[in-house]
């Protein structure tokens, strides 16, 4: 369930206009155009306290409100595969026969697609009734009626003249080269972190596409479970998702249970006749197996369906080719949905949180500390927990502890899942903003120093209490699961991956210490966050050992020169790294 990253950053030419740092044009973050701004109704201002938590906050929506609104929107939305040559005006006029259209956008993924949101749900039935099932000549078709349509032109030559005005929404992150340029021309390291967030975060259109995909899968699952819901969770909705990240979905069958509990009036009680199986896990496996089969056989756009039913958390993995997502469908995974809500709250409490998490995730991906395949490496989820924990440890704290959020909860927030207390406040407007005014630059540096020196051998990271605790078991890295306290979310991380993380954290702390923002740079050298995303000295040395004839990289030369001329009190070891004492 891990994200695809921006790929390894390499040294890139910056083009003829690139100058030294002093010539950087102003690239102020005026607003977050993406999902969270829309969902939270929050706007960044170009001045004032934007980089701290002390800005006046406008009312922000609860996680459940966002999910409800988005789901309802998605149910009024259709996905249409269009011919490449199409007139937008005629297209909209044609669809308007079925009712008013709220909004629409086009994007490219295995051909041109349109996402069209009607104002009323009835328009969907009207469109479906006016749609035919194709005959494919010699091949037979399965006559499945969904909300994913093909639009054909009866006479293609009529449409060509107006086609040029069609604007496509981008569903993938910008290239490394583009990001590198934007970082280079940013005003400050704080600005760099905001720039990275602005460029990588999931957009409004991409969010709509994610909810639509869940809604299309829900239609299929509803053939068996009419009251089911399919909800997105994980980074698609917790505000830490990057364009291109996977789509985690939760098949929720509990609506049926809720309805049943209502039918208890009088002296009679009716229950459905059901089949029983020996365990909850087996029930989950059976349900997912059938839904996986349906997606494979009938699901338009669903390809590469894999049933991974023996995993700790059984899932069905597939790609929705038309939407462009790798999807992981799970059920009986309600705690993960609660974790998503918790992260959403943390992400919304202070404008520095998401900027820092995005940069750390990007840094980890650039250095192959995280991967899209499962293994002994740290996950994005664990990294996010580490950032939250670090922000709880600041003085004054930037984020409250989970226990504190629990004390603020009211009766309707009470939530026990499988015996675990998952209660915390859902109305984030009632949480007091932090008094802490530290800059992102400082926080980034301190994050690396903190985790470059953390006593991993004896301490555990615990966002519930926001303090280091004795490790209850011997895994190299222990991050307590916030809701299932006996579990370690980073149990998979081995000693060598942890060591790599620590070395890179120390190296990055040292690089940031060398940054002098007021000193004009003589060349187009990457600076600040961009410098941290380049291959590390340690990695470059390993590479150099492999390819002995290759000249020393520019970066090593720069670092060595910087060390020679460095008059600071930091001592350096022979690797060119700052020597940082360790408690571990
Ligand atoms: P990406 O890498 O962007 O996909 O981040 P993500 O947060 O979506 O992570 P992932 O897809 O791996 O997992 C989806 C969600 O499952 C997470 O957000 C968590 O809520 C939950 N999750 C993932 N790993 C663990 C784990 O080890 N323990 C627990 N309790 N929950 C997990
Ligand atoms: Mg995910």
XYZ file of C-alpha atoms and ligand atoms in Angstrom:
617
model
C 0.000 0.000 0.000
C 2.914 2.334 -0.518
C 3.185 5.272 -2.837
C 5.124 5.616 -6.019
C 7.673 8.373 -5.503
C 9.112 11.186 -7.540
C 12.044 8.968 -8.352
C 15.643 9.552 -7.502
C 16.763 13.117 -7.788
C 19.676 13.655 -10.025
C 21.792 16.676 -10.779
C 19.872 18.569 -13.441
C 20.838 21.508 -15.634
C 18.814 24.535 -14.694
C 18.551 26.214 -18.084
C 19.948 29.475 -19.392
C 17.900 31.751 -17.151
C 19.159 30.137 -13.990
C 21.182 32.474 -11.874
C 22.612 32.435 -8.380
C 20.421 32.384 -5.370
C 20.258 36.165 -5.160
C 18.382 36.326 -8.480
C 15.549 34.127 -7.406
C 12.167 35.534 -8.428
C 9.451 35.653 -5.823
C 7.419 32.457 -5.658
C 5.107 33.060 -2.764
C 2.554 30.478 -1.874
C -0.741 32.276 -2.275
C -3.056 29.355 -1.816
C -3.271 25.611 -1.710
C -5.244 24.768 -4.811
C -5.586 21.161 -3.772
C -7.888 19.040 -1.789
C -7.153 20.104 1.718
C -7.780 23.766 1.038
C -11.060 22.855 -0.556
C -12.000 20.378 2.132
C -10.868 22.414 5.083
C -11.904 25.797 3.653
C -8.541 27.153 4.655
C -6.413 29.565 2.652
C -2.768 30.415 3.062
C -2.057 34.115 3.164
C 1.073 35.597 1.609
C 2.081 37.351 4.796
C 1.490 37.225 8.494
C 1.779 34.116 10.578
C 1.331 31.612 7.780
C 4.254 29.483 8.822
C 3.153 29.074 12.377
C 0.128 27.619 14.023
C -0.920 30.925 15.509
C -2.842 32.286 12.517
C -6.552 32.938 12.935
C -8.213 29.826 11.688
C -11.409 29.806 9.689
C -13.892 27.057 10.598
C -12.710 23.703 9.333
C -14.761 20.683 8.370
C -14.786 17.440 10.284
C -13.362 14.396 8.541
C -16.789 12.727 8.519
C -18.370 15.810 6.898
C -15.759 15.849 4.138
C -16.224 12.133 3.487
C -20.006 12.474 3.370
C -19.952 15.429 0.961
C -17.378 13.861 -1.320
C -19.182 10.522 -1.404
C -22.452 12.196 -2.267
C -20.741 14.195 -5.041
C -19.223 11.002 -6.427
C -22.608 9.294 -6.574
C -23.789 12.016 -8.970
C -20.691 11.668 -11.132
C -19.894 9.626 -14.246
C -16.679 8.709 -16.002
C -16.692 8.920 -19.794
C -14.067 7.656 -22.211
C -14.151 10.194 -25.035
C -12.910 10.248 -28.594
C -9.677 12.235 -28.899
C -11.352 14.752 -31.155
C -14.225 16.251 -29.268
C -15.910 19.613 -28.904
C -16.311 20.413 -25.221
C -19.324 22.603 -25.886
C -21.184 19.961 -27.865
C -20.190 17.297 -25.337
C -21.693 19.275 -22.453
C -24.797 20.131 -24.456
C -25.319 16.464 -25.250
C -24.989 15.388 -21.605
C -27.154 18.250 -20.322
C -30.157 16.474 -21.848
C -30.014 14.316 -18.739
C -29.951 17.194 -16.277
C -27.841 20.169 -15.193
C -24.085 19.616 -14.823
C -22.308 20.994 -11.739
C -18.779 20.663 -13.030
C -16.548 18.554 -15.244
C -12.938 18.054 -16.217
C -10.929 16.143 -18.804
C -7.754 14.137 -18.257
C -5.581 11.683 -20.149
C -5.105 8.083 -19.016
C -5.115 5.455 -21.742
C -7.063 7.934 -23.864
C -9.118 11.018 -23.142
C -11.535 10.786 -20.229
C -14.094 13.158 -18.771
C -15.385 13.264 -15.216
C -18.835 14.837 -15.183
C -20.699 15.717 -12.010
C -24.435 16.163 -12.433
C -26.479 18.258 -10.015
C -28.941 15.460 -9.417
C -28.556 11.755 -8.972
C -31.534 11.102 -11.290
C -29.445 12.253 -14.251
C -27.357 9.084 -13.930
C -30.358 6.809 -14.451
C -31.474 8.969 -17.372
C -28.058 8.660 -19.019
C -27.928 4.927 -18.345
C -31.362 4.476 -19.895
C -30.224 6.284 -23.023
C -27.063 4.157 -23.281
C -26.776 0.945 -25.245
C -24.688 -2.135 -24.550
C -22.209 -2.482 -27.419
C -22.066 -5.407 -29.764
C -18.452 -6.354 -30.429
C -18.853 -8.389 -33.598
C -17.393 -11.818 -33.024
C -16.706 -11.262 -29.277
C -19.384 -11.628 -26.621
C -19.885 -8.938 -23.989
C -21.009 -9.054 -20.384
C -23.914 -6.597 -20.252
C -22.850 -4.782 -17.093
C -24.404 -1.336 -16.616
C -22.113 0.965 -14.679
C -21.311 4.685 -14.517
C -18.310 4.282 -16.790
C -19.297 5.034 -20.383
C -17.802 5.140 -23.849
C -18.740 8.117 -25.982
C -18.645 7.538 -29.729
C -18.903 10.092 -32.524
C -21.434 9.300 -35.193
C -19.595 11.619 -37.568
C -16.015 12.383 -36.375
C -15.250 15.039 -39.026
C -17.885 17.431 -37.529
C -15.953 17.885 -34.269
C -12.362 18.544 -35.312
C -12.530 22.348 -35.593
C -13.338 23.056 -31.897
C -11.103 20.424 -30.358
C -8.048 22.615 -29.738
C -9.547 24.451 -26.743
C -9.811 21.297 -24.635
C -7.838 21.599 -21.376
C -6.689 18.444 -19.627
C -6.171 18.282 -15.879
C -2.828 16.800 -14.837
C -3.097 13.714 -12.640
C 0.620 13.063 -12.118
C 3.253 14.925 -10.124
C 5.522 17.382 -11.944
C 8.836 16.057 -13.210
C 11.904 16.086 -10.963
C 13.426 18.704 -13.260
C 10.479 21.057 -12.802
C 10.451 20.557 -9.021
C 14.168 21.130 -8.889
C 13.801 24.418 -10.730
C 10.983 25.584 -8.482
C 13.025 24.762 -5.391
C 16.010 26.577 -6.806
C 14.061 29.783 -7.315
C 12.226 29.698 -4.001
C 12.857 32.547 -1.586
C 13.812 30.558 1.456
C 13.905 27.034 2.824
C 10.453 27.628 4.294
C 9.266 28.638 0.843
C 10.868 25.493 -0.593
C 8.896 23.274 1.766
C 5.653 25.029 0.870
C 6.502 24.800 -2.833
C 7.065 21.060 -2.603
C 3.733 20.640 -0.842
C 1.891 22.790 -3.374
C 3.346 20.898 -6.335
C 2.982 17.343 -5.005
C -0.252 17.365 -3.070
C -3.339 15.705 -4.482
C -5.372 18.177 -6.511
C -9.088 18.855 -6.311
C -9.675 16.909 -9.563
C -7.559 13.996 -8.391
C -9.543 13.830 -5.165
C -12.779 13.724 -7.142
C -11.371 10.905 -9.239
C -10.430 8.963 -6.083
C -13.909 9.241 -4.579
C -15.421 8.384 -7.959
C -13.297 5.220 -8.198
C -14.516 4.151 -4.740
C -18.064 4.885 -5.800
C -17.705 2.781 -8.977
C -16.322 -0.120 -6.905
C -19.177 0.357 -4.436
C -21.679 -0.105 -7.277
C -20.100 -3.497 -8.012
C -19.941 -4.609 -4.361
C -23.537 -3.427 -3.887
C -24.702 -6.208 -6.185
C -24.065 -8.523 -3.205
C -24.196 -6.093 -0.291
C -26.745 -3.385 -1.151
C -26.025 -1.361 1.991
C -22.252 -1.417 1.716
C -20.060 1.652 1.367
C -16.601 1.811 -0.133
C -14.595 4.563 1.521
C -11.143 5.856 0.695
C -8.659 5.907 3.581
C -4.894 6.359 3.974
C -3.042 9.118 2.183
C -5.844 9.722 -0.366
C -7.845 11.381 2.412
C -5.575 11.998 5.408
C -4.120 15.155 3.736
C -0.629 13.660 3.338
C -1.215 12.086 -0.092
C 0.960 12.866 -3.053
C -0.230 12.837 -6.664
C 0.261 9.263 -7.848
C -0.122 7.625 -4.432
C -2.138 4.426 -4.173
C -5.856 4.417 -3.404
C -6.655 2.530 -0.206
C -10.304 1.527 -0.012
C -12.338 0.121 2.805
C -15.408 -1.983 2.061
C -17.692 -1.164 4.963
C -20.508 -3.659 5.500
C -21.491 -2.291 8.875
C -24.352 -0.132 7.555
C -26.360 -3.350 7.461
C -25.641 -3.945 11.152
C -26.780 -0.416 11.986
C -30.063 -0.883 10.131
C -30.658 -4.185 11.888
C -30.200 -2.620 15.287
C -33.052 -0.211 14.481
C -35.572 -3.024 13.946
C -36.033 -3.885 17.593
C -39.456 -2.421 18.427
C -42.165 -4.634 19.927
C -41.618 -8.082 21.255
C -40.284 -9.535 18.034
C -36.839 -9.367 16.572
C -36.021 -10.384 13.012
C -32.590 -11.448 11.908
C -31.272 -12.348 8.485
C -30.528 -15.977 7.922
C -26.822 -16.083 7.261
C -24.037 -18.582 6.771
C -21.392 -18.726 9.451
C -17.653 -19.329 9.176
C -15.108 -20.144 11.926
C -13.545 -16.658 12.231
C -13.828 -12.989 11.277
C -10.712 -13.400 9.169
C -12.248 -16.205 7.135
C -15.402 -14.121 6.624
C -13.213 -11.249 5.373
C -11.344 -13.570 3.014
C -14.557 -14.989 1.574
C -16.111 -11.558 1.002
C -12.982 -10.142 -0.602
C -12.581 -13.231 -2.751
C -16.061 -12.769 -4.256
C -15.703 -9.010 -4.707
C -12.265 -9.554 -6.276
C -13.839 -11.996 -8.712
C -16.557 -9.472 -9.578
C -14.033 -6.703 -10.169
C -12.053 -9.021 -12.391
C -15.009 -10.312 -14.385
C -17.348 -7.314 -14.552
C -15.509 -4.198 -13.346
C -15.019 -1.776 -16.246
C -11.497 -0.350 -16.080
C -10.345 -2.828 -13.394
C -7.244 -4.710 -14.524
C -4.557 -6.873 -12.907
C -6.801 -8.030 -10.089
C -4.853 -9.913 -7.390
C -6.442 -11.447 -4.328
C -3.905 -11.200 -1.518
C -5.999 -12.984 1.061
C -3.291 -14.482 3.272
C -1.763 -11.105 4.189
C -2.067 -9.857 7.796
C -4.749 -7.567 6.448
C -6.346 -9.464 3.498
C -6.839 -7.298 0.423
C -7.709 -7.223 -3.259
C -5.212 -5.236 -5.316
C -5.991 -3.995 -8.813
C -5.376 -1.086 -11.124
C -8.149 1.128 -12.294
C -6.670 1.805 -15.688
C -8.992 4.647 -16.653
C -8.541 6.465 -13.340
C -4.831 5.700 -13.168
C -4.730 4.363 -9.598
C -3.323 1.287 -7.991
C -6.128 0.279 -5.646
C -6.019 -1.784 -2.454
C -9.444 -2.901 -1.289
C -9.761 -4.156 2.281
C -12.642 -4.826 4.606
C -12.872 -5.182 8.357
C -10.258 -2.442 8.618
C -12.138 0.218 10.545
C -9.148 1.196 12.688
C -7.252 2.304 9.589
C -10.117 4.652 8.765
C -9.853 6.093 12.274
C -6.069 6.518 11.803
C -6.813 8.468 8.627
C -9.145 10.764 10.550
C -6.517 11.313 13.226
C -3.861 12.208 10.648
C -6.335 14.508 8.893
C -6.812 16.378 12.173
C -3.085 16.631 12.797
C -2.544 17.833 9.221
C -5.180 20.528 9.635
C -4.094 21.858 13.029
C -1.015 23.720 11.903
C 0.115 24.749 8.421
C 3.658 23.512 9.095
C 2.660 19.877 9.594
C 1.863 18.902 6.019
C 4.781 20.877 4.601
C 7.186 19.043 6.897
C 5.650 15.607 6.300
C 5.744 16.036 2.503
C 9.391 17.061 2.596
C 10.404 14.198 4.870
C 8.502 11.677 2.743
C 10.078 13.089 -0.395
C 13.532 13.062 1.188
C 13.057 9.431 2.258
C 11.923 8.426 -1.231
C 14.794 10.256 -2.912
C 17.258 8.260 -0.788
C 15.412 4.945 -1.262
C 14.561 4.786 2.426
C 10.970 4.062 1.353
C 9.853 1.922 -1.542
C 6.713 1.047 -3.465
C 7.300 -2.622 -2.680
C 6.898 -4.047 0.822
C 10.101 -4.937 2.670
C 12.312 -4.133 5.645
C 12.144 -0.397 4.966
C 10.302 2.314 6.751
C 6.835 3.235 5.424
C 5.308 6.629 4.739
C 2.828 5.953 7.525
C 5.672 5.441 10.026
C 7.475 8.559 8.782
C 4.319 10.591 9.312
C 4.077 9.274 12.884
C 7.687 10.286 13.468
C 7.031 13.845 12.266
C 3.923 14.104 14.457
C 5.860 12.809 17.453
C 8.682 15.269 16.789
C 6.178 18.161 16.604
C 4.653 17.039 19.904
C 8.139 17.210 21.459
C 8.799 20.864 20.546
C 8.668 23.508 23.203
C 5.976 24.766 23.192
C 4.482 21.745 21.404
C 3.220 22.278 17.867
C 0.842 19.307 18.029
C -1.136 17.941 20.983
C -0.866 14.341 22.117
C -3.541 11.791 21.220
C -4.384 11.456 24.924
C -5.093 15.199 25.019
C -7.347 14.921 21.928
C -9.156 12.150 23.796
C -9.814 14.409 26.790
C -11.470 16.950 24.429
C -13.849 14.350 22.950
C -17.559 14.597 23.623
C -20.150 11.831 23.852
C -20.674 11.529 20.107
C -16.923 11.095 19.532
C -16.788 7.951 21.646
C -15.454 5.139 19.498
C -14.461 1.616 20.513
C -13.321 -0.671 17.705
C -12.652 -4.334 18.446
C -12.069 -3.461 22.074
C -9.629 -0.635 21.297
C -10.424 2.844 22.474
C -10.228 5.058 19.373
C -11.907 8.078 20.936
C -10.667 11.580 20.135
C -12.250 14.915 19.329
C -13.667 15.182 15.811
C -14.352 18.930 15.808
C -10.912 20.344 15.113
C -12.144 23.910 15.593
C -12.198 23.259 19.325
C -8.472 22.500 19.489
C -6.389 25.480 20.555
C -3.674 26.506 18.051
C -0.052 26.170 19.124
C 1.899 29.136 20.472
C 5.052 27.820 18.845
C 6.428 30.098 16.086
C 9.457 28.109 14.873
C 10.223 28.267 11.161
C 10.024 25.262 8.882
C 13.740 25.596 8.190
C 14.513 25.182 11.867
C 12.041 22.332 12.244
C 13.492 20.472 9.287
C 17.011 20.728 10.682
C 15.901 19.798 14.179
C 13.921 16.828 12.851
C 17.074 15.392 11.331
C 19.070 16.105 14.479
C 16.422 14.612 16.715
C 16.104 11.387 14.762
C 19.806 11.279 13.958
C 20.387 10.968 17.707
C 17.324 9.137 18.976
C 17.949 6.297 21.432
C 16.320 3.683 19.204
C 17.822 0.823 21.207
C 15.853 1.656 24.302
C 13.049 4.046 23.403
C 9.741 3.823 21.626
C 7.936 6.557 19.666
C 4.449 7.068 20.986
C 2.117 9.815 19.723
C -0.545 8.885 22.280
C 1.552 10.284 25.110
C 3.958 12.388 23.086
C 6.997 11.201 24.999
C 9.740 8.686 24.595
C 8.987 5.452 26.387
C 10.853 2.261 27.136
C 10.647 -0.142 24.219
C 8.452 -3.127 25.071
C 10.185 -5.391 22.532
C 13.454 -5.654 20.663
C 12.583 -4.512 17.102
C 15.195 -1.992 15.899
C 12.540 0.708 15.458
C 9.489 0.832 17.703
C 6.589 3.139 16.829
C 3.569 2.324 18.883
C 0.341 1.841 16.963
C -1.796 4.705 18.313
C -4.932 2.595 18.712
C -3.694 -0.973 19.098
C -1.139 -0.172 21.765
C 0.534 -3.551 21.834
C 1.469 -3.313 18.131
C 4.536 -1.766 16.541
C 3.780 -0.153 13.156
C 7.453 -0.341 12.143
C 8.080 -3.950 13.133
C 9.187 -4.664 9.561
C 12.172 -2.259 9.714
C 15.521 -4.053 10.113
C 18.709 -2.759 11.724
C 20.428 -1.940 8.448
C 17.506 0.160 7.171
C 17.358 1.983 10.489
C 21.101 2.602 10.327
C 20.737 4.014 6.814
C 17.947 6.312 8.023
C 20.072 7.548 10.943
C 23.129 8.192 8.749
C 21.103 10.117 6.182
C 19.352 12.106 8.917
C 22.723 13.115 10.388
C 24.113 13.997 6.990
C 21.047 16.101 6.179
C 21.247 17.913 9.522
C 24.857 18.702 8.734
C 24.058 19.954 5.212
C 21.420 22.297 6.602
C 23.892 23.604 9.162
C 26.164 24.657 6.303
C 23.405 26.646 4.640
C 23.915 30.384 4.938
C 20.880 32.012 3.430
C 22.370 35.526 3.213
C 25.457 34.497 1.308
C 24.986 34.838 -2.479
C 25.804 31.581 -4.191
C 28.383 31.875 -6.965
C 26.786 29.191 -9.102
C 23.639 27.220 -9.714
C 24.308 24.770 -6.929
C 21.255 23.122 -5.392
C 20.592 24.609 -1.990
C 18.373 24.031 1.022
C 15.800 21.313 0.516
C 17.017 20.639 -3.046
C 20.494 19.780 -1.706
C 18.924 17.267 0.676
C 17.170 15.478 -2.149
C 20.363 14.738 -4.060
C 22.014 11.329 -3.693
C 23.797 11.218 -0.359
C 27.538 11.330 0.208
C 27.342 7.811 1.620
C 25.490 6.551 -1.455
C 27.838 8.391 -3.808
C 30.833 6.774 -2.095
C 29.330 3.334 -2.487
C 28.705 4.093 -6.143
C 32.211 5.392 -6.560
C 33.620 2.188 -5.076
C 31.654 0.227 -7.655
C 32.747 2.423 -10.569
C 36.279 3.370 -9.559
C 37.087 5.117 -12.806
C 34.202 7.555 -12.498
C 35.282 11.052 -11.386
C 34.299 12.201 -7.924
C 30.829 13.694 -8.015
C 30.366 17.437 -7.941
C 28.585 17.159 -4.662
C 31.407 15.390 -2.842
C 33.813 18.026 -4.147
C 31.536 20.773 -2.890
C 31.139 19.174 0.475
C 34.884 18.694 0.871
C 35.550 22.294 -0.144
C 32.928 23.447 2.269
C 34.545 21.448 5.064
C 38.005 22.918 4.300
C 36.748 26.481 4.440
C 34.393 25.889 7.286
C 35.387 27.786 10.415
C 32.452 26.702 12.470
C 32.940 24.797 15.688
C 31.364 21.641 14.177
C 33.954 18.926 14.060
C 33.856 16.682 10.999
C 34.785 13.083 10.539
C 36.668 11.655 7.593
C 33.442 11.040 5.716
C 32.862 14.748 5.534
C 29.951 14.492 7.911
C 29.386 16.501 11.052
C 30.165 14.438 14.128
C 27.016 14.297 16.158
C 27.068 12.580 19.502
C 24.601 9.757 19.863
C 22.690 8.580 22.853
C 21.904 5.304 21.175
P 1.157 6.082 0.972
O 2.526 5.536 1.079
O 1.095 7.442 0.379
O 0.196 5.117 0.335
O 0.695 6.315 2.502
P -0.507 5.653 3.286
O -0.657 6.388 4.579
O -1.724 5.570 2.424
O 0.059 4.220 3.618
P -0.417 2.800 3.147
O -1.050 2.852 1.798
O 0.755 1.906 3.326
O -1.499 2.394 4.229
C -2.807 2.934 4.231
C -3.253 3.153 5.648
O -3.257 1.916 6.339
C -2.364 4.067 6.487
O -2.637 5.433 6.292
C -2.700 3.622 7.874
O -3.922 4.170 8.300
C -2.872 2.120 7.681
N -1.599 1.435 7.929
C -0.577 1.263 7.098
N 0.416 0.572 7.673
C -0.014 0.287 8.905
C 0.561 -0.416 10.000
O 1.673 -0.923 9.960
N -0.199 -0.503 11.112
C -1.426 0.049 11.187
N -2.118 -0.066 12.301
N -1.991 0.713 10.193
C -1.294 0.837 9.064
Mg -1.771 4.435 0.641
